């Protein structure tokens, strides 16, 4: 986090307050208005990936994973150019500590977001509702499925310690479909809030510290 402070005369201080403060922090967009690109690389799994323009958290589109038997997911353990370092104190453009994601579930008992990394391969997971296939380790972020859009922010370093993030799985499991939007990696605890267009019970989920 970098700060720059200006010293202004009292006459212009009120008008120029915002320009006296700058903030620099790296944010990487994994999913947000780029659904077509994401679908191109999540080529494994039995889910039915699609771009949803009617049901989305913000903006114009969200990722829909339809369920039609099988594992109900789409994934890639080695997404193109993914070598994101999860560390305690991020200091370079490739280092991060937090992830924020929005999701919703249409029917069924559970939903999961899985992160592939080195070490521990798929051993970095979050689920809402039931852990339908008992894929562990996994941290439950809500006791029931997110029938309405929810946003969660997690401290990856506290949850999983240091690792290199290389891939992702969007796992709907059961029901009709799972939806994902606004998936971001960031260095600082807070990320700019977004407009949910009244569709969410906003959860900027407290960072559950273990």
Short mmCIF file of C-alpha atoms in Angstrom, two decimals:
data_model
loop_
_atom_site.label_atom_id
_atom_site.label_comp_id
_atom_site.label_asym_id
_atom_site.label_seq_id
_atom_site.Cartn_x
_atom_site.Cartn_y
_atom_site.Cartn_z
CA UNK A 1 0.00 0.00 0.00
CA UNK A 2 1.46 3.36 -1.00
CA UNK A 3 0.31 6.78 0.12
CA UNK A 4 1.18 10.27 -1.10
CA UNK A 5 0.23 13.31 0.95
CA UNK A 6 -0.03 16.89 -0.32
CA UNK A 7 0.14 20.03 1.77
CA UNK A 8 -2.38 22.64 0.65
CA UNK A 9 -3.47 26.04 1.84
CA UNK A 10 -6.59 26.00 3.96
CA UNK A 11 -8.49 27.91 1.25
CA UNK A 12 -8.29 25.06 -1.22
CA UNK A 13 -7.99 22.12 1.16
CA UNK A 14 -11.66 21.13 1.08
CA UNK A 15 -11.86 21.26 -2.71
CA UNK A 16 -8.66 19.32 -3.28
CA UNK A 17 -8.84 16.75 -0.49
CA UNK A 18 -9.33 13.75 -2.73
CA UNK A 19 -6.40 14.64 -4.97
CA UNK A 20 -4.06 14.62 -1.98
CA UNK A 21 -4.34 10.88 -1.46
CA UNK A 22 -3.33 8.16 -3.87
CA UNK A 23 -3.46 4.45 -3.36
CA UNK A 24 -1.57 1.82 -5.31
CA UNK A 25 -2.49 -1.83 -5.02
CA UNK A 26 -2.53 -4.68 -7.50
CA UNK A 27 -5.84 -6.29 -8.46
CA UNK A 28 -6.18 -9.13 -10.96
CA UNK A 29 -9.54 -9.79 -12.58
CA UNK A 30 -10.20 -13.50 -12.96
CA UNK A 31 -13.86 -13.20 -13.94
CA UNK A 32 -15.72 -9.99 -14.77
CA UNK A 33 -16.98 -9.10 -18.25
CA UNK A 34 -14.65 -11.74 -19.73
CA UNK A 35 -16.85 -14.84 -19.59
CA UNK A 36 -16.09 -15.95 -23.15
CA UNK A 37 -12.36 -15.97 -22.41
CA UNK A 38 -12.86 -17.94 -19.18
CA UNK A 39 -15.03 -20.54 -20.92
CA UNK A 40 -12.22 -21.12 -23.44
CA UNK A 41 -9.85 -22.36 -20.74
CA UNK A 42 -12.16 -24.24 -18.31
CA UNK A 43 -12.37 -27.15 -20.71
CA UNK A 44 -12.41 -30.07 -18.26
CA UNK A 45 -15.45 -31.37 -16.38
CA UNK A 46 -19.05 -32.34 -17.15
CA UNK A 47 -20.69 -28.98 -16.48
CA UNK A 48 -22.34 -26.88 -19.18
CA UNK A 49 -20.53 -23.52 -19.23
CA UNK A 50 -22.38 -20.56 -20.69
CA UNK A 51 -22.52 -16.78 -20.55
CA UNK A 52 -25.51 -15.47 -18.60
CA UNK A 53 -26.66 -11.97 -19.51
CA UNK A 54 -29.94 -12.12 -17.57
CA UNK A 55 -28.69 -13.41 -14.24
CA UNK A 56 -25.51 -11.64 -13.17
CA UNK A 57 -24.15 -9.88 -10.12
CA UNK A 58 -22.94 -6.72 -11.83
CA UNK A 59 -22.13 -5.45 -15.29
CA UNK A 60 -23.42 -7.29 -18.35
CA UNK A 61 -22.60 -10.95 -17.83
CA UNK A 62 -21.81 -13.79 -15.45
CA UNK A 63 -20.52 -17.33 -15.82
CA UNK A 64 -23.20 -20.02 -15.68
CA UNK A 65 -22.29 -23.67 -15.08
CA UNK A 66 -25.30 -25.78 -15.97
CA UNK A 67 -25.75 -29.18 -14.34
CA UNK A 68 -26.53 -32.16 -16.54
CA UNK A 69 -25.15 -35.18 -14.72
CA UNK A 70 -21.52 -35.98 -14.03
CA UNK A 71 -19.52 -33.78 -11.69
CA UNK A 72 -21.40 -30.56 -12.51
CA UNK A 73 -18.24 -28.48 -12.86
CA UNK A 74 -15.78 -26.96 -15.32
CA UNK A 75 -12.14 -26.44 -14.50
CA UNK A 76 -8.51 -26.10 -15.52
CA UNK A 77 -5.68 -26.86 -13.07
CA UNK A 78 -3.21 -24.91 -15.22
CA UNK A 79 -4.92 -21.82 -16.58
CA UNK A 80 -2.89 -19.86 -19.15
CA UNK A 81 -0.27 -17.58 -17.57
CA UNK A 82 -1.45 -18.30 -14.01
CA UNK A 83 1.45 -18.21 -11.59
CA UNK A 84 -0.02 -16.07 -8.83
CA UNK A 85 1.91 -16.20 -5.58
CA UNK A 86 -0.23 -16.22 -2.43
CA UNK A 87 1.86 -14.67 0.33
CA UNK A 88 1.47 -12.92 3.67
CA UNK A 89 2.88 -9.58 2.53
CA UNK A 90 2.35 -9.00 -1.20
CA UNK A 91 4.89 -6.61 -2.68
CA UNK A 92 5.12 -7.38 -6.41
CA UNK A 93 2.61 -7.47 -9.25
CA UNK A 94 2.34 -11.27 -9.10
CA UNK A 95 1.77 -11.55 -5.34
CA UNK A 96 -1.66 -11.55 -3.67
CA UNK A 97 -3.33 -12.38 -0.38
CA UNK A 98 -7.10 -12.06 -0.84
CA UNK A 99 -9.79 -13.32 -3.18
CA UNK A 100 -13.27 -11.86 -3.66
CA UNK A 101 -16.00 -13.70 -5.54
CA UNK A 102 -19.74 -13.42 -6.13
CA UNK A 103 -21.89 -16.49 -6.64
CA UNK A 104 -25.46 -17.74 -6.74
CA UNK A 105 -27.01 -21.21 -6.90
CA UNK A 106 -30.19 -22.25 -8.70
CA UNK A 107 -31.45 -25.29 -6.79
CA UNK A 108 -29.58 -28.19 -5.29
CA UNK A 109 -27.72 -28.49 -2.01
CA UNK A 110 -24.31 -26.89 -2.52
CA UNK A 111 -21.83 -24.90 -4.60
CA UNK A 112 -18.02 -24.81 -4.52
CA UNK A 113 -15.09 -22.75 -5.78
CA UNK A 114 -11.86 -24.73 -6.02
CA UNK A 115 -8.38 -23.29 -6.43
CA UNK A 116 -5.52 -25.37 -7.80
CA UNK A 117 -2.02 -24.60 -6.60
CA UNK A 118 1.44 -25.73 -5.68
CA UNK A 119 1.69 -27.31 -3.22
CA UNK A 120 -1.51 -29.26 -2.43
CA UNK A 121 -3.05 -29.23 -5.93
CA UNK A 122 -6.84 -28.82 -5.40
CA UNK A 123 -6.49 -28.49 -1.63
CA UNK A 124 -7.88 -24.92 -1.50
CA UNK A 125 -11.69 -24.89 -1.62
CA UNK A 126 -14.72 -22.88 -0.47
CA UNK A 127 -18.31 -24.09 -0.46
CA UNK A 128 -21.75 -22.75 0.31
CA UNK A 129 -24.46 -25.04 1.64
CA UNK A 130 -23.56 -28.73 1.71
CA UNK A 131 -20.23 -30.16 0.58
CA UNK A 132 -22.16 -32.37 -1.83
CA UNK A 133 -19.31 -34.63 -2.93
CA UNK A 134 -17.31 -34.25 0.28
CA UNK A 135 -14.34 -32.77 -1.57
CA UNK A 136 -11.93 -31.64 1.12
CA UNK A 137 -10.26 -29.65 2.47
CA UNK A 138 -12.99 -27.06 1.98
CA UNK A 139 -14.11 -24.07 4.05
CA UNK A 140 -17.85 -23.51 4.35
CA UNK A 141 -18.59 -19.81 3.81
CA UNK A 142 -22.38 -20.06 4.21
CA UNK A 143 -24.60 -22.70 5.78
CA UNK A 144 -27.17 -22.58 2.99
CA UNK A 145 -26.82 -22.28 -0.75
CA UNK A 146 -26.70 -18.69 -2.03
CA UNK A 147 -30.15 -18.54 -3.61
CA UNK A 148 -29.52 -14.81 -4.11
CA UNK A 149 -26.21 -13.29 -5.11
CA UNK A 150 -23.65 -13.26 -2.31
CA UNK A 151 -20.14 -11.80 -2.23
CA UNK A 152 -17.36 -13.33 -0.17
CA UNK A 153 -13.86 -12.09 0.51
CA UNK A 154 -11.33 -14.56 1.86
CA UNK A 155 -7.82 -14.24 3.21
CA UNK A 156 -6.08 -16.91 1.16
CA UNK A 157 -2.89 -16.80 3.19
CA UNK A 158 -4.67 -17.31 6.52
CA UNK A 159 -6.86 -20.04 5.04
CA UNK A 160 -4.18 -22.00 3.18
CA UNK A 161 -0.75 -20.50 3.89
CA UNK A 162 1.71 -19.79 1.08
CA UNK A 163 1.11 -21.38 -2.32
CA UNK A 164 1.24 -20.64 -6.04
CA UNK A 165 -2.21 -20.38 -7.62
CA UNK A 166 -2.31 -22.05 -11.04
CA UNK A 167 -5.93 -22.97 -11.78
CA UNK A 168 -9.60 -22.85 -10.85
CA UNK A 169 -12.78 -24.94 -10.81
CA UNK A 170 -16.34 -23.60 -10.86
CA UNK A 171 -18.36 -26.39 -9.26
CA UNK A 172 -22.17 -26.30 -9.33
CA UNK A 173 -22.55 -29.99 -8.36
CA UNK A 174 -26.35 -30.37 -8.38
CA UNK A 175 -29.61 -28.53 -8.93
CA UNK A 176 -30.03 -26.57 -12.16
CA UNK A 177 -26.96 -24.30 -12.29
CA UNK A 178 -24.36 -22.27 -10.45
CA UNK A 179 -23.43 -18.69 -11.32
CA UNK A 180 -20.17 -16.81 -10.71
CA UNK A 181 -19.20 -13.18 -11.22
CA UNK A 182 -16.69 -10.61 -9.97
CA UNK A 183 -13.83 -12.96 -9.10
CA UNK A 184 -10.79 -10.87 -8.12
CA UNK A 185 -7.38 -11.39 -6.57
CA UNK A 186 -6.18 -8.43 -4.53
CA UNK A 187 -3.33 -7.47 -2.24
CA UNK A 188 -5.22 -5.55 0.43
CA UNK A 189 -8.13 -6.63 2.57
CA UNK A 190 -10.70 -4.35 0.95
CA UNK A 191 -11.54 -4.15 -2.72
CA UNK A 192 -13.68 -1.44 -4.31
CA UNK A 193 -17.32 -2.07 -3.55
CA UNK A 194 -19.59 -2.82 -6.47
CA UNK A 195 -23.19 -2.18 -7.40
CA UNK A 196 -25.30 -5.29 -7.01
CA UNK A 197 -28.34 -3.59 -8.59
CA UNK A 198 -30.46 -4.59 -5.62
CA UNK A 199 -30.12 -8.30 -6.28
CA UNK A 200 -27.95 -9.21 -3.34
CA UNK A 201 -28.08 -9.53 0.34
CA UNK A 202 -24.60 -8.04 0.44
CA UNK A 203 -22.20 -10.09 2.46
CA UNK A 204 -18.79 -8.50 2.00
CA UNK A 205 -18.18 -11.57 4.10
CA UNK A 206 -16.23 -10.96 7.18
CA UNK A 207 -12.82 -12.38 6.73
CA UNK A 208 -13.17 -15.46 8.85
CA UNK A 209 -9.89 -15.80 10.64
CA UNK A 210 -8.92 -19.25 11.85
#
